[in-house]
XYZ file of C-alpha atoms in Angstrom:
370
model
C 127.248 105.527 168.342
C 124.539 107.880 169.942
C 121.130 107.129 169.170
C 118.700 109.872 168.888
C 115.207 109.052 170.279
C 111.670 109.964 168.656
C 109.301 107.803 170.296
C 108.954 105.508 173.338
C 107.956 101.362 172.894
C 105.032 100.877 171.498
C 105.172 96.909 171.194
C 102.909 95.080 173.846
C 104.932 93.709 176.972
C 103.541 89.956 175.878
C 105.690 90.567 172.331
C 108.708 91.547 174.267
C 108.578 88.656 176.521
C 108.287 86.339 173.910
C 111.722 88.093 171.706
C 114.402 85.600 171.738
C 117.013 85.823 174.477
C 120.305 84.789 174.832
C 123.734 85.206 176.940
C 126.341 86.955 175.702
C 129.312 86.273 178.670
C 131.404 89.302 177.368
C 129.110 91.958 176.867
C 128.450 94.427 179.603
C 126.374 98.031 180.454
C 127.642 101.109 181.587
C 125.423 103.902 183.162
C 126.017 107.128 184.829
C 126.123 107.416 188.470
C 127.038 110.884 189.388
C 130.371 111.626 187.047
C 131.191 107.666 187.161
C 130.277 105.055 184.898
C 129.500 102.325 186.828
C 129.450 98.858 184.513
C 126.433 95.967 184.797
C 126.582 92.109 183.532
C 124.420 91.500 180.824
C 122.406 88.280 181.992
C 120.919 88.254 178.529
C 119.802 90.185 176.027
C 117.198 90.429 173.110
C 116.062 92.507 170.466
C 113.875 94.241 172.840
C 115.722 94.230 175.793
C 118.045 93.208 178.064
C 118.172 91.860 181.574
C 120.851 93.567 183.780
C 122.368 91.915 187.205
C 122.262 95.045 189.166
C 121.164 95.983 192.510
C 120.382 99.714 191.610
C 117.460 101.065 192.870
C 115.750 101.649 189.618
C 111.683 101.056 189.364
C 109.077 99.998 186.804
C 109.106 103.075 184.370
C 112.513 104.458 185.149
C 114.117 105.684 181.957
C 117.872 104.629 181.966
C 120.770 104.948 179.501
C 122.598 102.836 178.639
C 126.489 102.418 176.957
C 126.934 98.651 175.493
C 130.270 97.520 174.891
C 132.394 94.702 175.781
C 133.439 94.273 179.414
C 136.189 96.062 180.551
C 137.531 100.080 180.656
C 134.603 102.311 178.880
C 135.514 102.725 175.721
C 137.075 106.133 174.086
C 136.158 105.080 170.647
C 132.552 105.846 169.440
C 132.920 102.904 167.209
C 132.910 100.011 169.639
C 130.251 100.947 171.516
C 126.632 102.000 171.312
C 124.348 104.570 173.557
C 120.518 103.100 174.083
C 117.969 103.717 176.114
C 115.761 101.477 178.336
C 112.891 101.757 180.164
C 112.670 99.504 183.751
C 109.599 96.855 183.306
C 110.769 94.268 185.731
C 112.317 93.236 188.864
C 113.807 89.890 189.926
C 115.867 89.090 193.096
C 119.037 89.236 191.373
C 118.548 92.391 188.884
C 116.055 94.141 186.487
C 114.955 93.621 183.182
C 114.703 96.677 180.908
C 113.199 97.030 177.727
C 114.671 99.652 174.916
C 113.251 102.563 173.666
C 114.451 102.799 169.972
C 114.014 105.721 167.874
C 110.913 105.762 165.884
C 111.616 103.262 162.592
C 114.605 101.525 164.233
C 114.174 97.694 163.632
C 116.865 95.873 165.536
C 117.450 92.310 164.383
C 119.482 90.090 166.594
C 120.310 86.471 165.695
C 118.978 86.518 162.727
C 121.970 86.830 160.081
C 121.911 83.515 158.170
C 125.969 83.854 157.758
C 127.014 83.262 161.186
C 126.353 80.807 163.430
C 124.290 81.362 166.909
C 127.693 81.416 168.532
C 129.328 84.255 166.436
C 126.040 86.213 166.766
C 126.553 86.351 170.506
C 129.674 88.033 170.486
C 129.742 92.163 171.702
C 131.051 93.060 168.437
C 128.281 91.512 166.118
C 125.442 92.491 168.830
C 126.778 96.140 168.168
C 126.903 95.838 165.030
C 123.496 95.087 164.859
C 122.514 98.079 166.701
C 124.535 100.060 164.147
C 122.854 98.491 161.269
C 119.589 99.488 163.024
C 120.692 103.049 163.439
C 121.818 103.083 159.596
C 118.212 102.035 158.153
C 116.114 103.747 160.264
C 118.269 107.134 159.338
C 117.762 105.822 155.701
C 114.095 105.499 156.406
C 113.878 108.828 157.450
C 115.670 111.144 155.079
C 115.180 108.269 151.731
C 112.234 106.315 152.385
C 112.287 104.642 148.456
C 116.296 104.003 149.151
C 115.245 101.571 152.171
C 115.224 98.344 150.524
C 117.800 99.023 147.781
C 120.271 99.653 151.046
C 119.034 96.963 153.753
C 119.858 94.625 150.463
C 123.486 95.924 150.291
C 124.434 95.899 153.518
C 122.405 92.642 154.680
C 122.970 90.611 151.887
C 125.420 92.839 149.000
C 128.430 93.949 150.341
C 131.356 92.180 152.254
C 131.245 92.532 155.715
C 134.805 95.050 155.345
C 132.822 97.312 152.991
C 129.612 97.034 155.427
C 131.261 98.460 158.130
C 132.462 101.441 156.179
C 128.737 102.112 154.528
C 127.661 102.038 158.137
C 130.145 104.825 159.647
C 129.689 106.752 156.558
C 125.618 106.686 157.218
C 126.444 107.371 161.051
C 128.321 110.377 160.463
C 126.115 111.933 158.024
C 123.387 111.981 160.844
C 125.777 113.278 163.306
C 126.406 116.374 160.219
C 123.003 116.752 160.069
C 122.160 116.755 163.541
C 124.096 119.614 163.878
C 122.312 121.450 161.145
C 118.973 123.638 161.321
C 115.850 121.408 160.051
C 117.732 118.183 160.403
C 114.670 116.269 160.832
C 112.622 117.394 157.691
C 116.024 116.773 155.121
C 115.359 114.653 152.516
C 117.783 112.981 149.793
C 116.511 111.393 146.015
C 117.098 107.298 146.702
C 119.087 106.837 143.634
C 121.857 109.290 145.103
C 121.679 107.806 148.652
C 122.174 104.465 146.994
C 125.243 105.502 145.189
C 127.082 107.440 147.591
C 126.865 103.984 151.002
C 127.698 101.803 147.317
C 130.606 103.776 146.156
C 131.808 105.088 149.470
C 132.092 101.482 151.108
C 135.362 101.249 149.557
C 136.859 103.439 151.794
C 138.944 102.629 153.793
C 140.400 105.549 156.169
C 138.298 107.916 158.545
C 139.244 110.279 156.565
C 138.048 109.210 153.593
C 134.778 108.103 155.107
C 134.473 111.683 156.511
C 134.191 112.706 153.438
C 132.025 110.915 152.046
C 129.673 111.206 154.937
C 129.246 115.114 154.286
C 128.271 114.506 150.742
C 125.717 112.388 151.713
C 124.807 115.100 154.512
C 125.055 117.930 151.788
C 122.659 115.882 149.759
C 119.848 116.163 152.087
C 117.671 119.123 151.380
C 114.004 120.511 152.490
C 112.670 119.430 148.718
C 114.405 115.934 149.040
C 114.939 116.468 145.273
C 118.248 117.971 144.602
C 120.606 115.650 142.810
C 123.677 118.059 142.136
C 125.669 115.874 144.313
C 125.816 113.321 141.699
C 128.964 114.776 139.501
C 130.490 115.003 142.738
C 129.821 111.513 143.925
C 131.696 110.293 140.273
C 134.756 112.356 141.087
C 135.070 111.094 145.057
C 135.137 107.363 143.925
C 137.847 107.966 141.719
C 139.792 109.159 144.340
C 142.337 107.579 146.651
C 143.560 108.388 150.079
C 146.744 109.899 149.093
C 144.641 112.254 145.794
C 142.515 113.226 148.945
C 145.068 114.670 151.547
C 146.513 116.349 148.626
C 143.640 117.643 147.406
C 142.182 118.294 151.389
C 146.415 120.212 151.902
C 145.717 122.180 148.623
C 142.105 123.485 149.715
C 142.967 124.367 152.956
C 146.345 126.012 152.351
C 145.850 128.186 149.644
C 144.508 131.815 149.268
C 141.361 132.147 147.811
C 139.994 134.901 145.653
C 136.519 135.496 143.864
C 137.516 135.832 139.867
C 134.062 136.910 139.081
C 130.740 137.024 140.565
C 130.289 133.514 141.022
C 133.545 132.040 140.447
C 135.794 131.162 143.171
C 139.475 130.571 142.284
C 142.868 129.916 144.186
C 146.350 131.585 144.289
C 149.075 128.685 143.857
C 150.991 127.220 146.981
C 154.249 125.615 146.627
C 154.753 122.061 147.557
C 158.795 120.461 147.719
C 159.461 117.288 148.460
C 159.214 117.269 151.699
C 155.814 118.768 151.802
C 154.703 116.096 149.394
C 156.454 113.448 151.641
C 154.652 114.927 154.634
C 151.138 114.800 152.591
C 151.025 111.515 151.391
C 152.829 109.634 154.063
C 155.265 108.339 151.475
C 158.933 108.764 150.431
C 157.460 107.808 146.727
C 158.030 110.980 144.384
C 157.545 109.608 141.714
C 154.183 108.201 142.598
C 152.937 111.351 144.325
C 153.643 113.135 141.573
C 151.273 111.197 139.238
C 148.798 111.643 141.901
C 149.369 115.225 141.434
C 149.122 114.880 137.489
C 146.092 112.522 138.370
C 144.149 115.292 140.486
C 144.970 117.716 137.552
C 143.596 115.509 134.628
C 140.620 115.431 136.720
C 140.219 119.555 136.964
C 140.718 119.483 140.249
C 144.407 121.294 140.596
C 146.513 123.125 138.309
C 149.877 121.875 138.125
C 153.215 123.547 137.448
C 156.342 121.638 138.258
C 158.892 123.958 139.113
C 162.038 122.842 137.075
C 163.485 122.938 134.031
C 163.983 118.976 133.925
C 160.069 118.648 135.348
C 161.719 116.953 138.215
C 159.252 116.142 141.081
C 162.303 116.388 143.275
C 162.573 120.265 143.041
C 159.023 121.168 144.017
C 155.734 121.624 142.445
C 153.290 124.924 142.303
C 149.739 123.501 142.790
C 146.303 125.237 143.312
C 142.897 124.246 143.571
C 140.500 124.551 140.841
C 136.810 126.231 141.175
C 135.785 122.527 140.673
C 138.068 121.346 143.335
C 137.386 124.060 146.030
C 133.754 123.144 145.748
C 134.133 119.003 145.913
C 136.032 119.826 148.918
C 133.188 122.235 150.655
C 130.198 119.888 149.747
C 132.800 117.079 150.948
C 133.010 118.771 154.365
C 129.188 119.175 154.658
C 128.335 122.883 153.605
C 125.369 123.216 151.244
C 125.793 126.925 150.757
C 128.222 128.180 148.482
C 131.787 127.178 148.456
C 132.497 131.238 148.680
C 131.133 130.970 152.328
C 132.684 127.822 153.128
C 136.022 129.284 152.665
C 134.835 132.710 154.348
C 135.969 134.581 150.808
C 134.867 138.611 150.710
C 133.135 138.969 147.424
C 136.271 140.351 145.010
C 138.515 140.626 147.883
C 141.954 138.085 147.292
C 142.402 136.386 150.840
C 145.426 135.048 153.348
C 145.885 131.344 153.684
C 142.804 130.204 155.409
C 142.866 129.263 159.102
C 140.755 126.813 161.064
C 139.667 124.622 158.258
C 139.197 121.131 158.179
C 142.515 119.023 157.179
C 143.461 114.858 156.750
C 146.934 115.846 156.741
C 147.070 113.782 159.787
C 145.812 110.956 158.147
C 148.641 107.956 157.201
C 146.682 105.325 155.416
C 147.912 104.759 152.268
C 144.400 102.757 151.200
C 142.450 103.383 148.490
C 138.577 104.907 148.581
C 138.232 102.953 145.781
């Protein structure tokens, strides 16, 4: 988790003494030195700050940056750690204490979760978490501030502490969509839509998944802060499971697309055998992934011919994406323009399969978003 910063501490040094501190044996600090990261022991750490037993050179009013994690190898994954800044205030004989700089609206709450006891709230994992939280509500604050309370109540107090962690990557990697986008800071989203989309996506339960749910919430930030088309979309994505979306994700990408009128973007079919579909969905179930594929077409999001005589799942299936279904999967992947663009379609020109789109083929869990 990167945090983005928009303003420097503006508590008093008196209130940032007096935040609670306590040790946490297994946490640790990485920094940069040169193209090394070189880890620090966390003597103890507060809401505010943290003291580090270092002997770099650092003085009063050095800006440093800072990895968290638990002690041992830095960590690859994004998820088990979390980037900070600090500024140096202090100096003792056996290291320096270093107070963060959060982003403007970030209110990081340690020890204070009534659910766990003083113990648990020590460990590296829930101190991150915390930090993640954090991150989540002041990103909520920014681009929803009426959603605030309605989603510091869910993930504080409303949602199981599985579900919380998926509301909290799918919040995350909105930002990092947005971040990547022009105007990111001045995006705004209605509250009742943020609400619904960290609700209904904390049920899922692949990256994948969560992926996708993150660039709906992305696509559902706008300069106006008042467009709620995202809603129909929202309905169809928590219907879906893991396996309807790596069919649905295989479909998109796969097949030739094709404007039928001026607005209208349709699909040529692509043929899936039972192999493919065994490749797709991770299963040797036929049966079942053909019900997902009857289950995707009940919804309008495929057509679906099966291509025997006997409607045997075994011999193959012609599937295509729908208008409907090519844009759930474009606003799903975080474009706001028009699904046309997304897939790079000339107006009233029929295209080859696309290349260089975004896939979950390579995604195996067989979990439900829902």
């Amino acid at each position: 988790m990167n945090l983005s910063y928009a303003s420097s501490d503006k508590r008093g040094f008196q209130e940032r003494r007096r935040a609670e501190r306590r040790t946490s044996p297994e946490l640790a600090a990485y920094h940069w030195t040169g193209s090394y990261p070189k880890q620090e022991m966390v003597r103890d750490i507060s809401s505010t700050g943290v003291y580090l037993e270092t002997s770099e050179p650092w003085v009063d009013g050095a800006l440093i940056a800072l990895t968290l994690q638990r002690k041992g190898p830095l960590e690859g994954n994004f998820d088990r750690r979390v980037a900070v800044q600090a500024r140096a205030v202090r100096r003792e004989v056996d290291g320096i204490a270093l107070t963060f700089v959060l982003p403007e609206g970030m209110d990081l709450r340690l020890w204070e979760s009534p659910l766990k006891s003083a113990a648990d709230q020590t460990d590296p994992e829930d101190i991150l978490r915390e930090f993640r939280i954090a991150g989540v509500l002041a990103f909520v604050a920014r681009i929803s501030p009426a959603a605030l309370e309605e989603v510091s109540r869910l993930i504080r107090e409303g949602l199981s502490n599985y579900r919380v962690a998926s509301a909290i990557e799918i919040a995350l990697k909105a930002e990092r969509i947005l971040s990547f986008g022009v105007n990111s800071e001045r995006m705004r989203a209605p509250a009742h839509l943020v609400v619904r989309i960290l609700e209904s996506g904390s049920w899922a339960d692949s990256e994948s998944a969560q992926q996708l749910w993150a660039g709906l919430l992305a696509t559902s930030c706008s300069l106006s802060g008042r467009d709620d088309s995202n809603l129909a979309f929202v309905d169809m994505l928590s219907q879906l499971t893991a396996a309807h979306l790596r069919i649905l994700a295989a479909a998109c990408t796969k097949a030739a697309k094709y404007m039928a009128g001026v607005e209208r973007l349709s699909s040529k079919p692509i043929t899936l055998t039972a192999q493919d579909m065994q490749r797709i969905t991770g299963s040797r179930d036929l049966i079942r992934a053909h019900r997902d594929l009857e289950y995707l077409a009940d919804l309008g999001l495929l057509t679906l011919t099966v291509r025997s005589s006997s409607f045997s799942p075994l011999d193959g299936s012609d599937i295509a994406p729908t208008s409907l279904g090519l844009q759930l999967y474009a606003r799903c992947s975080g474009h706001r323009g028009s699904a046309q663009d997304f897939y790079g379609v000339p107006a009233g020109t029929p295209i080859s399969d696309t290349q260089g789109m975004p896939t979950l083929l390579g995604d195996r869990s067989d979990g439900a978003a829902r």
